[in-house]
Coordinates of C-alpha atoms in Angstrom, one line a residue:
F1353 CA -29.7 20.7 0.4
L1354 CA -32.8 18.4 0.6
I1355 CA -34.6 20.8 3.0
V1356 CA -34.0 23.8 0.6
L1357 CA -35.1 21.7 -2.3
V1358 CA -38.3 20.6 -0.6
C1359 CA -39.0 24.2 0.4
L1360 CA -38.5 25.2 -3.2
I1361 CA -40.9 22.5 -4.4
F1362 CA -43.6 23.7 -1.9
S1363 CA -43.0 27.2 -3.2
V1364 CA -43.7 26.0 -6.7
L1365 CA -46.8 24.1 -5.5
S1366 CA -48.1 27.3 -3.9
T1367 CA -48.6 28.7 -7.4
I1368 CA -51.1 25.9 -8.3
E1369 CA -54.7 26.6 -7.3
Q1370 CA -55.3 23.0 -6.2
Y1371 CA -52.4 23.0 -3.7
V1372 CA -52.4 26.6 -2.5
T1373 CA -53.8 26.0 0.9
L1374 CA -51.7 23.0 1.8
A1375 CA -48.4 24.4 0.3
T1376 CA -48.8 27.8 1.8
G1377 CA -49.4 26.6 5.3
T1378 CA -46.5 24.1 5.1
L1379 CA -44.3 26.7 3.5
F1380 CA -44.9 29.0 6.4
W1381 CA -43.5 26.6 9.0
M1382 CA -40.7 25.4 6.8
E1383 CA -39.5 29.0 6.2
I1384 CA -39.5 29.6 10.0
V1385 CA -37.3 26.5 10.5
L1386 CA -35.0 27.5 7.7
V1387 CA -34.6 31.0 8.9
V1388 CA -33.7 29.8 12.4
F1389 CA -31.3 27.2 11.0
F1390 CA -29.5 29.5 8.6
G1391 CA -29.4 32.4 11.1
T1392 CA -27.9 30.2 13.8
E1393 CA -25.4 28.8 11.2
Y1394 CA -24.4 32.3 10.1
V1395 CA -23.7 33.4 13.7
V1396 CA -21.8 30.2 14.5
R1397 CA -19.7 30.5 11.3
L1398 CA -19.0 34.2 12.1
W1399 CA -17.9 33.3 15.6
S1400 CA -15.8 30.3 14.6
A1401 CA -14.0 32.2 11.8
G1402 CA -11.6 33.5 14.4
C1403 CA -9.7 30.1 14.4
R1404 CA -7.9 31.4 11.3
S1405 CA -5.3 34.1 11.8
K1406 CA -6.6 36.5 9.1
Y1407 CA -10.1 36.5 10.7
V1408 CA -9.0 37.2 14.3
G1409 CA -10.7 40.1 16.1
I1410 CA -13.5 42.4 15.1
W1411 CA -11.8 43.5 11.9
G1412 CA -11.2 39.9 10.9
R1413 CA -14.8 39.0 11.5
L1414 CA -15.8 42.0 9.3
R1415 CA -13.4 40.7 6.6
F1416 CA -15.1 37.4 6.8
A1417 CA -18.5 39.0 6.6
R1418 CA -17.5 40.8 3.4
K1419 CA -17.0 37.5 1.5
P1420 CA -19.6 37.1 -1.3
I1421 CA -21.1 33.9 0.1
S1422 CA -21.4 35.5 3.5
I1423 CA -23.1 38.6 2.1
I1424 CA -25.6 36.3 0.2
D1425 CA -26.3 34.4 3.4
L1426 CA -26.8 37.6 5.4
I1427 CA -29.2 39.0 2.7
V1428 CA -31.2 35.7 2.6
V1429 CA -31.5 35.5 6.4
L1430 CA -32.5 39.2 6.9
A1431 CA -34.9 39.3 3.9
S1432 CA -36.5 36.1 5.1
M1433 CA -37.0 37.5 8.5
V1434 CA -38.5 40.7 7.1
V1435 CA -40.9 38.7 4.8
L1436 CA -42.0 36.5 7.7
C1437 CA -42.6 39.4 10.1
V1438 CA -44.3 41.8 7.7
G1439 CA -45.8 39.7 4.9
S1440 CA -47.6 37.0 7.0
K1441 CA -51.1 37.2 8.3
G1442 CA -51.6 34.3 10.7
Q1443 CA -50.4 31.3 8.7
V1444 CA -51.2 32.7 5.2
F1445 CA -48.8 34.7 3.1
A1446 CA -49.6 37.7 1.1
T1447 CA -49.0 37.5 -2.6
S1448 CA -46.0 39.9 -2.5
A1449 CA -44.5 37.9 0.4
I1450 CA -44.7 34.6 -1.6
R1451 CA -43.0 36.3 -4.5
G1452 CA -40.2 37.5 -2.3
I1453 CA -39.8 34.1 -0.7
R1454 CA -39.5 32.4 -4.1
F1455 CA -36.7 34.7 -5.1
L1456 CA -35.0 34.1 -1.7
Q1457 CA -35.3 30.3 -2.2
I1458 CA -33.4 30.7 -5.5
L1459 CA -30.7 32.6 -3.7
R1460 CA -30.7 30.0 -1.0
M1461 CA -29.6 27.4 -3.5
L1462 CA -26.3 29.3 -3.7
H1463 CA -25.8 28.5 0.0
V1464 CA -25.4 24.8 -0.9
D1465 CA -22.0 25.3 -2.5
R1466 CA -20.7 27.5 0.2
Q1467 CA -17.0 26.8 -0.6
G1468 CA -17.5 27.7 -4.2
G1469 CA -15.9 24.5 -5.6
T1470 CA -18.3 24.3 -8.5
W1471 CA -17.6 27.9 -9.6
R1472 CA -13.8 27.4 -9.2
L1473 CA -14.0 24.2 -11.3
L1474 CA -16.0 25.9 -14.0
G1475 CA -13.7 28.9 -14.0
S1476 CA -10.6 26.8 -14.3
V1477 CA -12.1 24.9 -17.3
V1478 CA -13.1 28.1 -19.0
F1479 CA -9.7 29.6 -18.4
I1480 CA -7.9 26.6 -19.8
H1481 CA -10.0 26.5 -23.0
R1482 CA -10.5 30.2 -23.3
Q1483 CA -8.9 30.5 -26.7
E1484 CA -11.1 27.8 -28.3
L1485 CA -14.2 29.3 -26.7
I1486 CA -13.4 32.8 -27.9
T1487 CA -12.7 31.5 -31.4
T1488 CA -16.0 29.6 -31.7
L1489 CA -18.1 32.3 -30.2
Y1490 CA -16.5 34.9 -32.5
I1491 CA -17.1 32.9 -35.6
G1492 CA -20.6 32.0 -34.5
F1493 CA -21.4 35.6 -33.8
L1494 CA -20.2 36.6 -37.3
G1495 CA -22.4 33.9 -38.8
L1496 CA -25.3 35.2 -36.8
I1497 CA -25.1 38.8 -37.8
F1498 CA -24.4 38.0 -41.5
S1499 CA -27.2 35.5 -41.8
S1500 CA -29.6 37.9 -40.0
Y1501 CA -28.6 40.8 -42.3
F1502 CA -29.0 38.8 -45.6
V1503 CA -32.3 37.4 -44.5
Y1504 CA -33.5 40.9 -43.6
L1505 CA -32.5 42.1 -47.1
A1506 CA -34.3 39.3 -48.7
E1507 CA -37.5 39.4 -46.5
K1508 CA -38.0 43.1 -45.7
D1509 CA -40.7 43.5 -48.3
A1510 CA -42.2 40.0 -48.1
V1511 CA -45.8 39.7 -46.7
N1512 CA -47.2 36.6 -45.0
D1513 CA -50.7 35.2 -45.3
S1514 CA -52.2 37.6 -42.8
G1515 CA -50.8 40.6 -44.7
Q1516 CA -48.0 41.5 -42.2
V1517 CA -44.3 41.9 -42.8
E1518 CA -42.3 39.3 -40.9
F1519 CA -39.0 41.1 -41.0
G1520 CA -39.9 44.7 -40.8
S1521 CA -36.6 45.7 -39.1
Y1522 CA -33.1 44.4 -38.6
A1523 CA -34.0 43.7 -34.9
D1524 CA -36.7 41.2 -36.1
A1525 CA -34.0 39.5 -38.2
L1526 CA -31.6 39.3 -35.3
W1527 CA -34.3 37.8 -33.1
W1528 CA -35.0 35.2 -35.8
G1529 CA -31.2 34.5 -36.1
V1530 CA -30.8 34.0 -32.3
V1531 CA -33.8 31.6 -32.1
T1532 CA -32.6 29.7 -35.2
V1533 CA -28.8 29.2 -34.4
T1534 CA -29.6 28.2 -30.8
T1535 CA -31.9 25.5 -32.2
I1536 CA -34.9 26.8 -30.2
G1537 CA -37.1 27.5 -33.2
Y1538 CA -40.2 29.3 -31.9
G1539 CA -41.7 29.6 -35.4
D1540 CA -43.0 33.1 -34.8
K1541 CA -41.0 34.5 -37.7
V1542 CA -40.4 32.4 -40.9
P1543 CA -38.9 33.5 -44.2
Q1544 CA -41.5 33.8 -47.0
T1545 CA -39.5 34.0 -50.2
W1546 CA -37.3 31.2 -51.6
V1547 CA -34.3 33.5 -51.6
G1548 CA -34.7 34.1 -47.9
K1549 CA -35.3 30.3 -47.2
T1550 CA -32.1 29.5 -49.2
I1551 CA -30.0 32.0 -47.3
A1552 CA -31.5 30.9 -44.0
S1553 CA -30.8 27.2 -44.6
C1554 CA -27.2 27.8 -45.7
F1555 CA -26.3 30.1 -42.8
S1556 CA -28.2 28.0 -40.3
V1557 CA -26.1 24.9 -40.9
F1558 CA -22.9 26.9 -40.6
A1559 CA -23.9 29.0 -37.6
I1560 CA -25.6 26.2 -35.6
S1561 CA -22.4 24.0 -35.9
F1562 CA -20.3 26.8 -34.3
F1563 CA -22.9 27.7 -31.6
A1564 CA -22.9 24.0 -30.6
L1565 CA -19.1 23.8 -30.2
P1566 CA -18.8 25.5 -26.8
A1567 CA -20.9 22.8 -25.1
G1568 CA -18.6 20.1 -26.5
I1569 CA -15.5 22.1 -25.5
L1570 CA -16.7 22.6 -22.0
G1571 CA -17.7 18.9 -21.7
S1572 CA -14.3 17.7 -22.9
G1573 CA -12.7 20.2 -20.5
F1574 CA -14.6 18.8 -17.5
A1575 CA -13.7 15.3 -18.5
L1576 CA -10.0 16.2 -18.8
K1577 CA -10.2 18.0 -15.4
V1578 CA -11.7 14.9 -13.8
Q1579 CA -9.1 12.7 -15.4
Q1580 CA -6.4 15.1 -14.2
K1581 CA -7.6 14.8 -10.6
Q1582 CA -7.7 11.1 -10.9
R1583 CA -4.1 11.1 -12.2
Q1584 CA -3.1 13.3 -9.3
K1585 CA -4.7 11.0 -6.8
H1586 CA -2.9 8.1 -8.4
F1587 CA 0.4 10.0 -8.3
N1588 CA -0.2 10.9 -4.6
R1589 CA -0.5 7.2 -3.8
Q1590 CA 3.0 6.7 -5.0
I1591 CA 4.6 9.2 -2.6
P1592 CA 4.2 7.1 0.6
A1593 CA 5.4 4.0 -1.3
A1594 CA 8.4 5.9 -2.7
A1595 CA 9.2 7.3 0.8
S1596 CA 9.0 3.9 2.3
L1597 CA 11.3 2.5 -0.4
I1598 CA 13.9 5.2 0.1
Q1599 CA 13.8 4.7 3.9
T1600 CA 14.2 0.9 3.7
A1601 CA 17.0 1.2 1.1
W1602 CA 18.9 3.7 3.3
R1603 CA 18.4 1.4 6.3
C1604 CA 19.8 -1.6 4.3
Y1605 CA 22.8 0.6 3.4
A1606 CA 23.2 1.8 7.0
A1607 CA 23.2 -1.8 8.3
E1608 CA 26.5 -2.4 6.5
N1609 CA 28.0 0.6 8.4
P1610 CA 29.7 -0.5 11.7
E1611 CA 29.0 2.9 13.3
S1612 CA 27.2 2.7 16.6
C1613 CA 24.5 5.2 15.6
T1614 CA 23.1 2.6 13.2
W1615 CA 22.3 0.2 16.0
K1616 CA 21.2 2.6 18.7
V1617 CA 17.5 2.2 17.8
Y1618 CA 17.7 -1.4 19.0
V1619 CA 19.1 -0.6 22.4
R1620 CA 16.6 0.0 25.2
K1621 CA 17.2 2.8 27.7
P1622 CA 18.2 1.6 31.2
A1623 CA 15.2 1.2 33.4
R1624 CA 14.7 3.4 36.4
S1625 CA 15.0 1.7 39.8
H1626 CA 11.7 1.2 41.6
A1627 CA 10.3 -1.1 44.1
L1628 CA 9.0 -4.4 42.7
L1629 CA 7.1 -5.4 45.7
S1630 CA 4.2 -3.3 47.1
P1631 CA 1.8 -4.3 49.8
S1632 CA -1.8 -4.9 48.7
P1633 CA -4.7 -4.5 51.1
K1634 CA -6.7 -7.2 49.3
P1635 CA -4.8 -10.1 47.7
K1636 CA -5.9 -11.1 44.2
K1637 CA -5.9 -14.6 42.7
S1638 CA -4.5 -13.9 39.2
V1639 CA -1.5 -14.6 37.0
M1640 CA -0.5 -11.6 34.8
V1641 CA 1.6 -12.8 31.9
K1642 CA 3.2 -10.1 29.7
R1643 CA 5.0 -11.5 26.7
K1644 CA 7.1 -9.9 24.0
K1645 CA 5.6 -9.4 20.5
F1646 CA 7.8 -8.7 17.5
K1647 CA 6.1 -5.5 16.4
L1648 CA 6.7 -1.8 16.4
D1649 CA 8.2 -0.3 19.5
K1650 CA 7.2 3.4 19.3
D1651 CA 9.3 4.4 22.3
N1652 CA 12.5 3.0 20.8
G1653 CA 11.8 3.7 17.2
L1654 CA 11.8 0.1 15.9
N1655 CA 10.3 -0.9 12.7
P1656 CA 7.6 -3.5 12.2
G1657 CA 9.1 -7.0 12.3
E1658 CA 12.3 -6.0 14.2
K1659 CA 12.9 -7.8 17.5
V1660 CA 13.0 -6.3 20.9
L1661 CA 16.0 -7.8 22.7
T1662 CA 14.4 -7.8 26.2
V1663 CA 12.2 -10.2 28.1
P1664 CA 10.0 -9.7 31.1
H1665 CA 11.1 -10.4 34.7
I1666 CA 9.3 -12.8 37.1
T1667 CA 8.2 -11.4 40.4
C1668 CA 6.2 -12.8 43.2
E1669 CA 3.1 -10.9 44.2
P1670 CA 2.6 -10.5 48.1
V1671 CA -0.3 -12.3 49.8
S1672 CA -1.9 -12.0 53.2
E1673 CA -0.8 -14.2 56.1
D1674 CA -3.9 -16.4 56.1
R1675 CA -3.6 -17.3 52.4
K1676 CA -1.1 -19.3 50.6
P1677 CA 1.0 -17.8 47.8
D1678 CA -0.7 -19.9 45.1
H1679 CA 0.1 -17.7 42.1
F1680 CA 2.8 -15.7 40.4
S1681 CA 2.9 -12.6 38.3
V1682 CA 5.2 -12.1 35.3
D1683 CA 5.8 -8.4 35.0
S1684 CA 8.1 -6.1 33.1
C1685 CA 11.3 -4.7 34.7
D1686 CA 10.2 -1.1 34.4
S1687 CA 7.0 0.8 34.7
S1688 CA 7.1 2.2 31.3
A1689 CA 6.9 -1.2 29.7
R1690 CA 3.7 -1.9 31.6
K1691 CA 1.9 0.4 29.2
S1692 CA 3.8 -0.6 26.1
P1693 CA 2.0 -2.1 23.2
M1694 CA 4.8 -4.7 22.9
L1695 CA 3.5 -6.6 26.0
L1696 CA 0.3 -8.6 25.9
E1697 CA -1.8 -8.7 29.1
V1698 CA -3.7 -11.9 29.3
S1699 CA -6.9 -12.5 31.4
P1700 CA -6.3 -14.5 34.6
A1701 CA -8.9 -17.0 33.7
H1702 CA -6.7 -18.5 31.0
F1703 CA -3.8 -19.2 33.3
M1704 CA -5.5 -20.4 36.5
R1705 CA -4.0 -23.7 37.7
T1706 CA -5.4 -26.3 40.2
N1707 CA -2.3 -26.2 42.3
S1708 CA 0.9 -24.2 42.7
F1709 CA 3.0 -27.2 41.5
A1710 CA 1.7 -26.9 38.0
E1711 CA 2.5 -23.2 38.0
D1712 CA 6.0 -23.9 39.1
L1713 CA 6.4 -26.3 36.2
D1714 CA 5.2 -23.8 33.7
L1715 CA 7.4 -21.0 34.9
E1716 CA 10.4 -23.1 35.7
G1717 CA 11.6 -23.5 32.1
E1718 CA 11.6 -19.7 31.3
T1719 CA 15.0 -18.0 31.1
L1720 CA 15.4 -14.5 32.2
L1721 CA 17.5 -12.3 30.0
A1722 CA 18.7 -8.8 31.0
P1723 CA 17.7 -6.0 28.6
I1724 CA 20.3 -4.8 26.2
T1725 CA 21.3 -1.3 27.2
H1726 CA 24.5 -0.8 25.1
V1727 CA 25.5 -1.3 21.5
S1728 CA 28.4 -3.5 22.5
Q1729 CA 26.0 -6.1 23.8
L1730 CA 24.7 -6.8 20.3
R1731 CA 26.2 -9.9 18.9
E1732 CA 26.8 -11.0 15.4
H1733 CA 23.6 -13.1 15.2
H1734 CA 21.7 -10.1 16.4
R1735 CA 23.2 -7.9 13.6
A1736 CA 22.7 -10.6 11.0
T1737 CA 19.0 -11.0 12.0
I1738 CA 18.5 -7.2 11.8
K1739 CA 20.1 -7.1 8.4
V1740 CA 17.8 -9.9 7.1
I1741 CA 14.7 -8.2 8.5
R1742 CA 15.8 -4.9 6.9
R1743 CA 16.4 -6.6 3.6
M1744 CA 13.0 -8.2 3.7
Q1745 CA 11.4 -4.9 4.4
Y1746 CA 13.2 -3.4 1.5
F1747 CA 11.9 -6.1 -0.9
V1748 CA 8.3 -5.6 0.4
A1749 CA 8.6 -1.8 0.0
K1750 CA 10.0 -2.3 -3.5
K1751 CA 7.0 -4.5 -4.4
K1752 CA 4.5 -2.0 -3.1
F1753 CA 6.2 0.8 -5.0
Q1754 CA 6.1 -1.2 -8.2
Q1755 CA 2.4 -1.9 -7.7
A1756 CA 1.8 1.8 -7.1
R1757 CA 3.6 2.6 -10.3
K1758 CA 1.2 0.6 -12.4
P1759 CA -0.2 2.7 -15.3
Y1760 CA -3.5 4.4 -14.6
D1761 CA -5.1 3.8 -18.0
V1762 CA -4.3 2.8 -21.6
R1763 CA -2.9 6.3 -22.4
D1764 CA -0.3 5.9 -19.7
V1765 CA 0.7 2.5 -21.1
I1766 CA 1.1 4.0 -24.6
E1767 CA 3.1 6.9 -23.1
Q1768 CA 5.4 4.5 -21.3
Y1769 CA 5.9 2.5 -24.5
S1770 CA 6.6 5.6 -26.5
Q1771 CA 9.1 6.8 -23.9
G1772 CA 10.8 3.4 -23.8
H1773 CA 11.0 3.3 -27.6
L1774 CA 12.5 6.8 -27.6
N1775 CA 15.2 5.7 -25.0
L1776 CA 15.9 2.6 -27.1
M1777 CA 16.4 4.7 -30.3
V1778 CA 18.8 7.0 -28.4
R1779 CA 20.8 4.1 -27.2
I1780 CA 20.9 2.6 -30.7
K1781 CA 22.2 5.9 -32.1
E1782 CA 24.8 6.0 -29.4
L1783 CA 25.9 2.5 -30.3
Q1784 CA 26.0 3.4 -34.0
R1785 CA 28.2 6.4 -33.2
R1786 CA 30.7 4.3 -31.2
L1787 CA 30.8 1.7 -34.0
D1788 CA 31.6 4.4 -36.5
Q1789 CA 34.4 5.6 -34.2
S1790 CA 35.7 2.0 -33.8
I1791 CA 35.5 0.5 -37.3
G1792 CA 34.9 3.5 -39.4
K1793 CA 32.1 4.7 -41.6
P1794 CA 30.9 2.7 -44.6
S1795 CA 32.1 5.5 -47.0
L1796 CA 35.7 4.8 -46.0
F1797 CA 35.6 1.3 -47.5
I1798 CA 33.2 1.3 -50.4
S1799 CA 32.4 3.7 -53.2
V1800 CA 29.0 5.2 -54.0
S1801 CA 28.5 2.8 -56.9
E1802 CA 29.1 -0.2 -54.6
K1803 CA 26.6 1.2 -52.1
T1804 CA 23.8 1.1 -54.7
K1805 CA 24.8 -2.4 -56.0
D1806 CA 24.8 -4.2 -52.7
R1807 CA 23.1 -2.8 -49.6
G1808 CA 24.0 -5.9 -47.6
S1809 CA 27.6 -4.7 -47.5
N1810 CA 26.6 -1.8 -45.3
T1811 CA 25.7 -4.0 -42.4
V1812 CA 27.7 -4.2 -39.2
G1813 CA 28.8 -7.8 -39.9
A1814 CA 30.0 -6.9 -43.4
R1815 CA 31.9 -3.9 -42.0
L1816 CA 33.6 -6.1 -39.4
N1817 CA 34.6 -8.6 -42.0
R1818 CA 36.2 -5.8 -44.1
V1819 CA 38.0 -4.6 -41.0
E1820 CA 39.3 -8.2 -40.3
D1821 CA 40.4 -8.5 -44.0
K1822 CA 42.3 -5.2 -43.7
V1823 CA 43.9 -6.3 -40.5
T1824 CA 44.9 -9.7 -42.1
Q1825 CA 46.4 -7.8 -45.1
L1826 CA 48.3 -5.5 -42.8
D1827 CA 49.6 -8.5 -40.8
Q1828 CA 50.8 -10.2 -44.0
R1829 CA 52.6 -7.0 -45.1
L1830 CA 54.2 -6.7 -41.7
V1831 CA 55.4 -10.3 -42.0
L1832 CA 56.8 -9.6 -45.4
I1833 CA 58.6 -6.5 -44.2
T1834 CA 60.1 -8.5 -41.3
D1835 CA 61.4 -11.2 -43.6
M1836 CA 63.0 -8.5 -45.9
L1837 CA 64.6 -6.9 -42.9
R1838 CA 66.1 -10.2 -41.7
Q1839 CA 67.5 -10.9 -45.2
L1840 CA 69.1 -7.5 -45.3
L1841 CA 70.5 -8.0 -41.8
S1842 CA 72.0 -11.4 -42.8
L1843 CA 73.6 -9.9 -46.0
H1844 CA 75.1 -7.1 -44.0
Q1845 CA 76.6 -9.4 -41.5
G1846 CA 77.9 -11.7 -44.2
G1847 CA 79.5 -8.9 -46.2

């Protein structure tokens, strides 16, 4: 882009008499460089287009060459070559050649946006706001033709100071209208009569406002498009966090399952038998210590933080007959673990000892544990540790997901609050419906006149008090009926 822009600047300078010699000579060599560069790029892009299935073969290359941007590139390259070959005389261009190169440099600016992202963005914004744009342009066009027509009627016989008619035809009035409503104002045609000036001022205010609306609509459309892309990026950040949360939640649930498939990921495959001792032509004085690290084991599918239930084996490295075995090597039990990222290989300089006795003391306290190769070897404390680690991973993933779910801007916060308020109102209505089903509606207990007198009686507390009073009255009546029945029973038995 910078090279094309510099070339365009030199092309502009070549039209100025003071810089013609310098700009033309520099432009000659820059055009040669650009033609070679763009020509090579076009050939390489045409050759590499076969990596896509629809551009494979000769017909696929032709399909690629028929794309609009490819056609523009080909025209620019071929035309530049023709201009350089035919229009140049030594290092000085002919006038026609310079004009042709200026036009080609304008076309070359289209090469900067080869993917067409700018045009796609503009097209999407125009398509989304097409109704508003059509409306404003239609009303603005109506204002233009009406204002031009009325000004033409008022000014067709008016003569200016030089004795000429400013608006001799309707085309002159349309030209004045376009220049006026687009706020250019050349001043070559001006209304002479007060009637024409009044009509022009009234219609100008109306038409100019509508002709300025498309710029605001497109500007707001671009802003909304950028905001939409930012929202999409913010939403895409939530997808990995949500996937991690779902994965850790499922693993926490699976940890409670006693099935063996849950614990198979923590079991190491049996090591292949191989010779631990191998003769060495030249003995080395080194101690290789490979220790376990509690991190991801990609071969066994372990998660970060989960433990590998194996430890390395200690083997003795052979030495020559004329040297004493003054060092040991701590190595893994299988060759695959030698390249595993779980084991840390330490430089020999950090573990060199002055005598073999110190080395024996260091390695004496280490306990060798056989690798776990079956699920049945996992004990309860192993399972409990795995459950704790999985639970911790779940809480970490939950926290990350909550951080990713933070609102993007104030509008998102307002939207969340409005959604929460709507959910709250729905729950309140549901609670009100259940209360009406349980204790009845207010109209069942009080009349319309009582409603207007005391609105406090319509509250839930008042309704509950009325229900309790009704229940108390019903209880008293039941007690009275029971007493009467007992009296009747006693009289019947006495008679």
